[in-house]
mmCIF file of C-alpha atoms (C1' of nucleotides) in Angstrom:
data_model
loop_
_atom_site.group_PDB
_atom_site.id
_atom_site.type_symbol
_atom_site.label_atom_id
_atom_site.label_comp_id
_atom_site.label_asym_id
_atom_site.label_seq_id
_atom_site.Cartn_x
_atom_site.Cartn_y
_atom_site.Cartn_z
ATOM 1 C CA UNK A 1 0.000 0.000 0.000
ATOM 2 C CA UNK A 2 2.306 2.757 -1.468
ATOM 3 C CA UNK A 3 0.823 6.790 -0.587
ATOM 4 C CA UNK A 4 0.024 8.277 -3.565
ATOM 5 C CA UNK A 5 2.593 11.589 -4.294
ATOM 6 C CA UNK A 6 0.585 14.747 -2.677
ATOM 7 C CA UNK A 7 -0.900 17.079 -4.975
ATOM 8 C CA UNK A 8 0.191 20.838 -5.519
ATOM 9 C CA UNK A 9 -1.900 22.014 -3.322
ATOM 10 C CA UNK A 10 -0.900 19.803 -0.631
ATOM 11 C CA UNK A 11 2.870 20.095 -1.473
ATOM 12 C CA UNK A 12 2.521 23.751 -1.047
ATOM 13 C CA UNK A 13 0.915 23.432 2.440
ATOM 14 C CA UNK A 14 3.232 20.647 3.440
ATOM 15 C CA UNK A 15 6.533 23.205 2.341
ATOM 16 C CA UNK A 16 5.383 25.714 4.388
ATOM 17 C CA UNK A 17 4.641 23.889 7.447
ATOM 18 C CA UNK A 18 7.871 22.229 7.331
ATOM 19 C CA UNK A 19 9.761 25.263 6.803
ATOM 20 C CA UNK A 20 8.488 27.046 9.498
ATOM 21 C CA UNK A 21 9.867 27.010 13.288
ATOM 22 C CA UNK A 22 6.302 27.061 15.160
ATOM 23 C CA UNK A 23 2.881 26.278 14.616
ATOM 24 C CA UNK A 24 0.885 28.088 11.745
ATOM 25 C CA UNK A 25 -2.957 28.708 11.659
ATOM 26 C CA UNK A 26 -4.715 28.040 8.720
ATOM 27 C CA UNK A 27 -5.180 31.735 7.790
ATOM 28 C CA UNK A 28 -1.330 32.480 8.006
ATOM 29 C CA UNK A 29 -0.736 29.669 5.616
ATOM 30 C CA UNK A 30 -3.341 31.139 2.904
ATOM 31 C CA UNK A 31 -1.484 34.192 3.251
ATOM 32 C CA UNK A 32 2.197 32.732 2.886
ATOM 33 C CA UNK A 33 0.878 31.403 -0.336
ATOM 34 C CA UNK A 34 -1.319 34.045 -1.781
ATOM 35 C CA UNK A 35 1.489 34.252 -4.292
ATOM 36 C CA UNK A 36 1.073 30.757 -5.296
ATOM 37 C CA UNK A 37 -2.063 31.738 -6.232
ATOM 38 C CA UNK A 38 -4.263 30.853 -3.008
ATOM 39 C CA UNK A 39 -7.337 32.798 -2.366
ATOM 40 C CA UNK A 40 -9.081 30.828 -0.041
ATOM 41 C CA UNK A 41 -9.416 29.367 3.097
ATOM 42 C CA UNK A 42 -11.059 26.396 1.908
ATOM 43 C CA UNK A 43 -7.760 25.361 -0.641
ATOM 44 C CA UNK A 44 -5.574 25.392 2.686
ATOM 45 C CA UNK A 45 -7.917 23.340 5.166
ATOM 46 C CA UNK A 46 -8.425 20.672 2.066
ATOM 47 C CA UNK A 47 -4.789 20.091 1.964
ATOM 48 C CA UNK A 48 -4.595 20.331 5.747
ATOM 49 C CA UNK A 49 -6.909 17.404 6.436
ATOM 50 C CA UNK A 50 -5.295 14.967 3.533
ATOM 51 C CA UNK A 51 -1.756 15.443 5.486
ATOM 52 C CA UNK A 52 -3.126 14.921 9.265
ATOM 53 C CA UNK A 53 -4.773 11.798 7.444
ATOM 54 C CA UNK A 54 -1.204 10.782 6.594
ATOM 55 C CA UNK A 55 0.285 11.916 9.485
ATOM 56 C CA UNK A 56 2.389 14.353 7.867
ATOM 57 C CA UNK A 57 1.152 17.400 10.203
ATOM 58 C CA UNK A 58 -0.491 17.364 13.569
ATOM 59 C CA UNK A 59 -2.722 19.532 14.682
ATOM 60 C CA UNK A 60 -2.503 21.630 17.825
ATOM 61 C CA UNK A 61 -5.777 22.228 19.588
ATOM 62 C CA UNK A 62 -5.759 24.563 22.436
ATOM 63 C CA UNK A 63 -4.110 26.876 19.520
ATOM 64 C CA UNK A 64 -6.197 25.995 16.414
ATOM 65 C CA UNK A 65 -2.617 25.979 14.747
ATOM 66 C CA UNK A 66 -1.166 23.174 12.498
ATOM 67 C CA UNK A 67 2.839 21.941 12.724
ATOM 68 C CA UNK A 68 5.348 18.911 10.586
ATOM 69 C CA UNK A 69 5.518 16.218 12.158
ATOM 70 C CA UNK A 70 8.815 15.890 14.002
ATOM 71 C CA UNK A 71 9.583 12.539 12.424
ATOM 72 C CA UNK A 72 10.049 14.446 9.213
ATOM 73 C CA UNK A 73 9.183 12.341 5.744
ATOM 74 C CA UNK A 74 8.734 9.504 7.157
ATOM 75 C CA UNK A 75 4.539 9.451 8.223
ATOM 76 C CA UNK A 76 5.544 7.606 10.811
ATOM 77 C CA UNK A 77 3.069 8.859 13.489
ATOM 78 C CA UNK A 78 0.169 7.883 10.841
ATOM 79 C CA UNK A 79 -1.553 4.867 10.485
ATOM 80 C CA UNK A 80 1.135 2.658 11.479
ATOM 81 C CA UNK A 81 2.656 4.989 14.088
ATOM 82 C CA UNK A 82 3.715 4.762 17.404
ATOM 83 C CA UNK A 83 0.753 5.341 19.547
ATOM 84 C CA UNK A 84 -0.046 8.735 20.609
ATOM 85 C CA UNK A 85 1.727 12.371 19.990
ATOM 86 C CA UNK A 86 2.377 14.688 22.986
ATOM 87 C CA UNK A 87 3.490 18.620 22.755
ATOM 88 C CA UNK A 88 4.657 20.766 25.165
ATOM 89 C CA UNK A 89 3.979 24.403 24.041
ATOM 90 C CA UNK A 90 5.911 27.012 25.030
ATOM 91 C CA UNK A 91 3.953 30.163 25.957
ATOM 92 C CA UNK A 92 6.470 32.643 25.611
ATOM 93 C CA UNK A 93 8.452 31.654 22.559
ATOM 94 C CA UNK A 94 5.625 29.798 20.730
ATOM 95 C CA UNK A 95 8.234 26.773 20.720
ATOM 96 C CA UNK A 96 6.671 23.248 20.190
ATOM 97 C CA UNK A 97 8.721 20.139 20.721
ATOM 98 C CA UNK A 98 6.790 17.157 19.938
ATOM 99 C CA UNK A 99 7.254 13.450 22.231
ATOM 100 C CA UNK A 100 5.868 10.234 22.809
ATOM 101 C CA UNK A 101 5.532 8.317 25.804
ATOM 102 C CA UNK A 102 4.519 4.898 25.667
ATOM 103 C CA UNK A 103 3.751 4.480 29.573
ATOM 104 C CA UNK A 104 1.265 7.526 28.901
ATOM 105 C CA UNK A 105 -0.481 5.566 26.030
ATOM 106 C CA UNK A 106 -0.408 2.657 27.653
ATOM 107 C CA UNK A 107 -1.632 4.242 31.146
ATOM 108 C CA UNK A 108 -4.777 5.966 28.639
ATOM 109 C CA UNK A 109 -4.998 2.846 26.680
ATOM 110 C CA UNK A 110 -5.629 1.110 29.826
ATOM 111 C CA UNK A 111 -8.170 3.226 31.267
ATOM 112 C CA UNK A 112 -9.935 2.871 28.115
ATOM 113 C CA UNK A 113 -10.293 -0.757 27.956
ATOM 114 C CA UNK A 114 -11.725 -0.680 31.502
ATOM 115 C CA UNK A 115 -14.450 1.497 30.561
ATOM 116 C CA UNK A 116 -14.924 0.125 27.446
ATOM 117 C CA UNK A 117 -13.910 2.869 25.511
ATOM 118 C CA UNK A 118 -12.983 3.349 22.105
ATOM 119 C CA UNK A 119 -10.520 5.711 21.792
ATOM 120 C CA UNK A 120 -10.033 7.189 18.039
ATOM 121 C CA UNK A 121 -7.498 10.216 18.347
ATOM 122 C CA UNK A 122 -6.131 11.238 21.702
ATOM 123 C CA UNK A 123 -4.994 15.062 22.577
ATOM 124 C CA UNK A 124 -1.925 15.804 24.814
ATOM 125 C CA UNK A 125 -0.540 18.846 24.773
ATOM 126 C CA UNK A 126 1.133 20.786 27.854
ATOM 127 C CA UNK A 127 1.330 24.212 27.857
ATOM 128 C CA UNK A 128 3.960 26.219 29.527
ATOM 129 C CA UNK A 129 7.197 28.136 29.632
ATOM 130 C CA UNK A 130 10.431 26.287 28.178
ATOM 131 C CA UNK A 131 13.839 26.150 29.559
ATOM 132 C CA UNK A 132 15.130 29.156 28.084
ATOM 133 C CA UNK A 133 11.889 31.449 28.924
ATOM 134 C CA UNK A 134 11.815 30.074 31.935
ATOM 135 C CA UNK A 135 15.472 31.096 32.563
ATOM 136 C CA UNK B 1 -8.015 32.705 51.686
ATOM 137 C CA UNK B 2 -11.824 32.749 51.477
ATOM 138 C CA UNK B 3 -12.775 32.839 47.238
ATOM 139 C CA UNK B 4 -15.669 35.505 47.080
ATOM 140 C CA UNK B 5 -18.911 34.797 45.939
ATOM 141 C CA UNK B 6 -19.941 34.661 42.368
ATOM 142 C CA UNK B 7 -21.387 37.296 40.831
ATOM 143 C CA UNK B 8 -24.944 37.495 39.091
ATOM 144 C CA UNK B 9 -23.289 36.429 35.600
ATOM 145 C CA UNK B 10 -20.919 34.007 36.868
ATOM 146 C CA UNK B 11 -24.104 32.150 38.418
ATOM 147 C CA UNK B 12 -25.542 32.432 35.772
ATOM 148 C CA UNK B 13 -23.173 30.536 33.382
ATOM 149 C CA UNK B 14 -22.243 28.413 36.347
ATOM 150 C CA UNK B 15 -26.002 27.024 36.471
ATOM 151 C CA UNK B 16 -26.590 26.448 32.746
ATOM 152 C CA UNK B 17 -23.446 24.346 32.878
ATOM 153 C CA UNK B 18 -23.856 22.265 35.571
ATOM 154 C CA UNK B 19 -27.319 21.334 34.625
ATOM 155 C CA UNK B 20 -26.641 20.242 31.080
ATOM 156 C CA UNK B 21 -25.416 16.974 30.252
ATOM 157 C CA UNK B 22 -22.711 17.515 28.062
ATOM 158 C CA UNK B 23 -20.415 20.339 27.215
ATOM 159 C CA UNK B 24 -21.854 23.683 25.829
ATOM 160 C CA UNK B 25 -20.161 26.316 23.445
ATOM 161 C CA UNK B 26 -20.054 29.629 24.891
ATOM 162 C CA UNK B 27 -22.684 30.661 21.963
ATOM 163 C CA UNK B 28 -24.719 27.907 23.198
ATOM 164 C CA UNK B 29 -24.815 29.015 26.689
ATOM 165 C CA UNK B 30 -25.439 32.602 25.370
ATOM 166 C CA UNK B 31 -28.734 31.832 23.567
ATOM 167 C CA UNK B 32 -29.668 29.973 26.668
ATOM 168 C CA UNK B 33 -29.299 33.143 29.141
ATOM 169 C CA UNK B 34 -30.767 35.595 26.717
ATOM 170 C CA UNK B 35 -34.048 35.239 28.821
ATOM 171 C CA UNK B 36 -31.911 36.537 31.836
ATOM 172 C CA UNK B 37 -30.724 39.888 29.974
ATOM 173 C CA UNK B 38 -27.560 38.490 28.574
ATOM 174 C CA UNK B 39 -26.787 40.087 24.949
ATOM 175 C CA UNK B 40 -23.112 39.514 23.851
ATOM 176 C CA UNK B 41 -20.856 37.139 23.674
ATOM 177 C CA UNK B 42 -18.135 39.171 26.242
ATOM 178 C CA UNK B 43 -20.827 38.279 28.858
ATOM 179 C CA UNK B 44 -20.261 34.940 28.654
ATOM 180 C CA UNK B 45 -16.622 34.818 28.129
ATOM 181 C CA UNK B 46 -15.856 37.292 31.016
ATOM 182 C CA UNK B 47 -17.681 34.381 33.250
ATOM 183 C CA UNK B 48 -16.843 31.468 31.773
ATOM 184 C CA UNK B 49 -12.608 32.661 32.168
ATOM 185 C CA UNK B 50 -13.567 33.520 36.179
ATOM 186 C CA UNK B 51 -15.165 30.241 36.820
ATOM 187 C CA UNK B 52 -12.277 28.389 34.705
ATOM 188 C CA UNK B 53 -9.652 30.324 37.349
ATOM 189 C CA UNK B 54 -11.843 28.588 39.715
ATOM 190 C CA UNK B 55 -11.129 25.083 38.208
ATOM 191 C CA UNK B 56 -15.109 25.249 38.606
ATOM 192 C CA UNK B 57 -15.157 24.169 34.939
ATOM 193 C CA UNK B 58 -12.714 23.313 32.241
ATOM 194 C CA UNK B 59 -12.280 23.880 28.928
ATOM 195 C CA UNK B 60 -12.580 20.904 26.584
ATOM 196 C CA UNK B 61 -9.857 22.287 23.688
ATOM 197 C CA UNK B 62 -10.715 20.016 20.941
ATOM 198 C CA UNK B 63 -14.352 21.069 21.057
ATOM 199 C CA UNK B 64 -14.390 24.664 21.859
ATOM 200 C CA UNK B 65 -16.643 23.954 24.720
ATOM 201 C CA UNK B 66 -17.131 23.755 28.826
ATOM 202 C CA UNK B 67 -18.674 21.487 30.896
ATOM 203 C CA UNK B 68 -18.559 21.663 34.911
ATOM 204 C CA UNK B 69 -16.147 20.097 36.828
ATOM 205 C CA UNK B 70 -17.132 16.614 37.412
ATOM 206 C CA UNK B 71 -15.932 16.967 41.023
ATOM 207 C CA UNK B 72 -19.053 19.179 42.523
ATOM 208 C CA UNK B 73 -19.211 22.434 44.697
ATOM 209 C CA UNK B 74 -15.730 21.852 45.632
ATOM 210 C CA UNK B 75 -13.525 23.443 43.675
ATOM 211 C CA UNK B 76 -11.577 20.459 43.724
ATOM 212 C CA UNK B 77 -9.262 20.113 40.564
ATOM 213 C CA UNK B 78 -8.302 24.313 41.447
ATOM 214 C CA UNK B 79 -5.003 25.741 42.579
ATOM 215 C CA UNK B 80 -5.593 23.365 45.110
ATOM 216 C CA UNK B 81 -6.210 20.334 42.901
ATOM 217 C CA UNK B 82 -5.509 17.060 42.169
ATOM 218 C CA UNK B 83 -3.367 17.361 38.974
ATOM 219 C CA UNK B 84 -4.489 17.234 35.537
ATOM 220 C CA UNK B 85 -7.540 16.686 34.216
ATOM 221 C CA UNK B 86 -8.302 14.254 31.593
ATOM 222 C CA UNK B 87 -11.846 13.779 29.704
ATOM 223 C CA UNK B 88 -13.183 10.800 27.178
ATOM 224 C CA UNK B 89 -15.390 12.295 24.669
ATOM 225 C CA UNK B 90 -17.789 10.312 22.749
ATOM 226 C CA UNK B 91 -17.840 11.460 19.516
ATOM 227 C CA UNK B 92 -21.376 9.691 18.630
ATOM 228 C CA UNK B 93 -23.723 10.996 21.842
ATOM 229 C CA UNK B 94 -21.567 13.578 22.802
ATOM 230 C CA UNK B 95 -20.914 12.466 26.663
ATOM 231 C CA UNK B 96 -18.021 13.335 28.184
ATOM 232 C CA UNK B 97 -16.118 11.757 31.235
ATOM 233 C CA UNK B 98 -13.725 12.958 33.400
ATOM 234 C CA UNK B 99 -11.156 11.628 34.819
ATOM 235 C CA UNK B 100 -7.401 11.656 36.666
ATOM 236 C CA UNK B 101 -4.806 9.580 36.329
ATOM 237 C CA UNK B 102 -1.913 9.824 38.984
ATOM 238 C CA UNK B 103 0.455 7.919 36.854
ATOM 239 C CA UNK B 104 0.064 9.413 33.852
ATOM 240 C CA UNK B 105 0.241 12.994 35.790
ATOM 241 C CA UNK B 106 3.435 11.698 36.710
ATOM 242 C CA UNK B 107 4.964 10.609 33.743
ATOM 243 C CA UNK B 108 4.339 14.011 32.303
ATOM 244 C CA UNK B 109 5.925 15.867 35.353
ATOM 245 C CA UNK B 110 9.049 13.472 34.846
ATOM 246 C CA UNK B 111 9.499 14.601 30.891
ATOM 247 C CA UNK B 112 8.556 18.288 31.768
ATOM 248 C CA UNK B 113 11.837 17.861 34.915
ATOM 249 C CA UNK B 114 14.160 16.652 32.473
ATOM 250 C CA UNK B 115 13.677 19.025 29.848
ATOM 251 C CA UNK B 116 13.086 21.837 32.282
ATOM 252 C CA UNK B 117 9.795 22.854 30.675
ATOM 253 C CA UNK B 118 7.288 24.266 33.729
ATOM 254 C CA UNK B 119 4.410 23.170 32.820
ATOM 255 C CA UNK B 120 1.183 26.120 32.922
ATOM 256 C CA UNK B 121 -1.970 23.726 31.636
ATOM 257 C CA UNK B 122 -1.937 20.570 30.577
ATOM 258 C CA UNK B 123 -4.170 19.360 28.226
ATOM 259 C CA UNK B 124 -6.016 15.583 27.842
ATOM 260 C CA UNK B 125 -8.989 14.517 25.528
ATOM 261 C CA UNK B 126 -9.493 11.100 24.394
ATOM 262 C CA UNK B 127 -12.092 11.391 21.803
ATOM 263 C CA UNK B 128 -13.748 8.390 20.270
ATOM 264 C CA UNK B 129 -17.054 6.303 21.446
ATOM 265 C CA UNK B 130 -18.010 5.109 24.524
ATOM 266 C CA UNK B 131 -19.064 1.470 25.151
ATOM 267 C CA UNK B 132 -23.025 2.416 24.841
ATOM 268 C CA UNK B 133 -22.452 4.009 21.149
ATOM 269 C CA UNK B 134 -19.814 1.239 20.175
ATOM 270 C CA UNK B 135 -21.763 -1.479 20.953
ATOM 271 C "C1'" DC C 1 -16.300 7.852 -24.946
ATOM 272 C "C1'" DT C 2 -18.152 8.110 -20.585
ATOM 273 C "C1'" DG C 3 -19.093 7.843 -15.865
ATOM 274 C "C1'" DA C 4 -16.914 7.709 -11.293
ATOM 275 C "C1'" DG C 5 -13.809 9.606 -8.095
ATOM 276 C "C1'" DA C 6 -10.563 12.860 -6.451
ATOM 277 C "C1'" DC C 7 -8.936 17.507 -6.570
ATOM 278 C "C1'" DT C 8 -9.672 22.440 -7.390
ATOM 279 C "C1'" DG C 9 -11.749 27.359 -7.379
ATOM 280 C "C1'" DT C 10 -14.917 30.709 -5.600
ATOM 281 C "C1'" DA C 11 -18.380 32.763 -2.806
ATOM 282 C "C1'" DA C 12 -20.992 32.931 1.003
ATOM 283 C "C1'" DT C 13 -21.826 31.845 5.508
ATOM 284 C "C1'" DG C 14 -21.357 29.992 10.140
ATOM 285 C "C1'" DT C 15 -18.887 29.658 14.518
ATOM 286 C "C1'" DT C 16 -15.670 31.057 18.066
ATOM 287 C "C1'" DA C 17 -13.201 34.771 20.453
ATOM 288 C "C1'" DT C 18 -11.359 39.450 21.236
ATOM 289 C "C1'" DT C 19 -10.733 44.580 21.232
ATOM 290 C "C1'" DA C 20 -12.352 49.033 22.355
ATOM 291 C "C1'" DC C 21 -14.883 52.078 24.908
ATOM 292 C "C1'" DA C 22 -18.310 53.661 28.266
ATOM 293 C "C1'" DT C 23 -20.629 52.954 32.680
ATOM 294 C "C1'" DC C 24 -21.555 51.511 37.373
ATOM 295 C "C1'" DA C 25 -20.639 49.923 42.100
ATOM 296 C "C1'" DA C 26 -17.756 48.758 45.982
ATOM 297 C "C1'" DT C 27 -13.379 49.673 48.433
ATOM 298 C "C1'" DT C 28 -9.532 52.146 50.032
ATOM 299 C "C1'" DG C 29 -6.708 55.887 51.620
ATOM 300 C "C1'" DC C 30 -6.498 60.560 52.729
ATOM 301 C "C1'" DG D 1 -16.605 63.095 52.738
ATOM 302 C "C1'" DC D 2 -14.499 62.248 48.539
ATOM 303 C "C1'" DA D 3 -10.996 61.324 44.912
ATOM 304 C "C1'" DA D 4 -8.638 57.255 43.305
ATOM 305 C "C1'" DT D 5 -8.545 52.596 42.410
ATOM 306 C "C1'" DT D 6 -10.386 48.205 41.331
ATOM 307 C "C1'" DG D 7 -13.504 44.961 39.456
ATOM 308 C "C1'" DA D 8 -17.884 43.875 37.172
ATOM 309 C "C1'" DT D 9 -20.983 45.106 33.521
ATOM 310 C "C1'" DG D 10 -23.105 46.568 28.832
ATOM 311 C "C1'" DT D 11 -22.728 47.308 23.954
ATOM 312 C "C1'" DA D 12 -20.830 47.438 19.456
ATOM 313 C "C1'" DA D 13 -17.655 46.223 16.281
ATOM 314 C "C1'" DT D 14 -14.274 43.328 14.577
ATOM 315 C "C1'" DA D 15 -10.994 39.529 14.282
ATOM 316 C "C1'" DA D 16 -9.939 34.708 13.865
ATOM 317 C "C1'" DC D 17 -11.174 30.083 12.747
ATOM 318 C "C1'" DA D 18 -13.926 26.780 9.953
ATOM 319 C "C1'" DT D 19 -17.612 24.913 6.917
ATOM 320 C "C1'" DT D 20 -21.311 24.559 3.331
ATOM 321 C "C1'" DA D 21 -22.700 24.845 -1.320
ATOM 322 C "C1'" DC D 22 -21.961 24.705 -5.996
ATOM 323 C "C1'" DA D 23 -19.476 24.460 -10.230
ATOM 324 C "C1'" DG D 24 -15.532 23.171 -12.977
ATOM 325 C "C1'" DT D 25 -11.380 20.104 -14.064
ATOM 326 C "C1'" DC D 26 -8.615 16.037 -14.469
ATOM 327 C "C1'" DT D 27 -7.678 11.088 -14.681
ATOM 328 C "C1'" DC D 28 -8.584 6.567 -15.318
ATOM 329 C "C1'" DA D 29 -11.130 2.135 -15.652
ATOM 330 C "C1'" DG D 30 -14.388 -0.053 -18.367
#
DNA sequence: CTGAGACTGTAATGTTATTACATCAATTGC
DNA sequence: GCAATTGATGTAATAACATTACAGTCTCAG
């Protein structure tokens, strides 16, 4: 089961994210790429949702902003990934570093099962100051 | 360190939240208090962020909505709380459980220590369906 | 060729959240 | 008493985030 190659569109979207050193919203992407002929929101959240199904991007919910994935080229955090993503946030510098932690995941996972529910995507994100803001 | 008393709005949104059974939008809880003079959004925002210092309700991120604490009249999960709060949201009847997990409170402290990141807010939503709607 | 499926373009609209400014009431310090 | 401060409120306008609806294009299997 090969990916198919991403379309312009989604290329475009992809570039940007992955060029960029925090999380973007959906509006500053149309923008970065009203030269490439973008002129609305709707072309940007099309190609958004194709590469969170891959796993390409994550997206970041207590800042309605969209970042790579870490594991760069590699969709590894898709279908076949390693259980659940984790971000910690900085506040200050709008830094994001992305982990896993399989004791978390398992911990959830667990607590799941005993309630019998069926998880589909799980959010973790901690919010905060990082080392150097903090400093 | 006595907290004051709630003011008429903050009751107000207070009430409509703990009586529903699942998580409102602040637009939601709006329409429902226009019968009691409210008119703007601001209204409801300006209460819902005092109550949410309060940890008398959270904030459910990945569904830009509030529900009341699970943890009643106490003021429990505050400053003074027990950790982090986690919810399961089902996805197919809407309901919403919350939860903490010691352990997985933990784990996150331990990454947060080693990478000195001080952590503000953490967030944790499971979404997916609970054993009534999966079954 | 043609019909199905996936992608695109555009406009309009819906939903969530904030900024700006004016007012009112309670508290504090002089 | 009475400024000065603080915190809550009311209203309007706007900003930010996301979706619906509809039409056109492209590709490919049959």
């Amino acid at each position: 089961m090969i990916a198919p190659a991403l379309t312009k569109n989604q290329t475009l979207v992809f570039d940007v994210l992955s060029h960029s050193d925090g999380p973007l919203s959906a509006y500053t992407i149309l923008d970065k790429l009203r030269d490439h002929g973008f002129r609305a929101p709707l072309q940007v959240y099309r190609a958004l949702d194709k590469l969170l199904e891959r796993g390409m991007i994550h997206r970041l919910e207590s800042l309605n902003a969209f970042v790579a994935c870490a594991h760069q080229e590699k969709a590894c955090c898709g279908a076949h990934g390693h259980g659940t993503v984790a971000f910690a946030i900085c506040e200050s510098c709008g830094h994001v570093v992305e982990f896993h932690d399989h004791a978390v995941d398992h911990r959830l996972d667990d607590w799941a099962k005993q309630r019998k529910f069926k998880p589909a995507k799980t959010t973790i994100e901690i919010r905060g100051l990082c080392e150097t803001c903090s400093a």
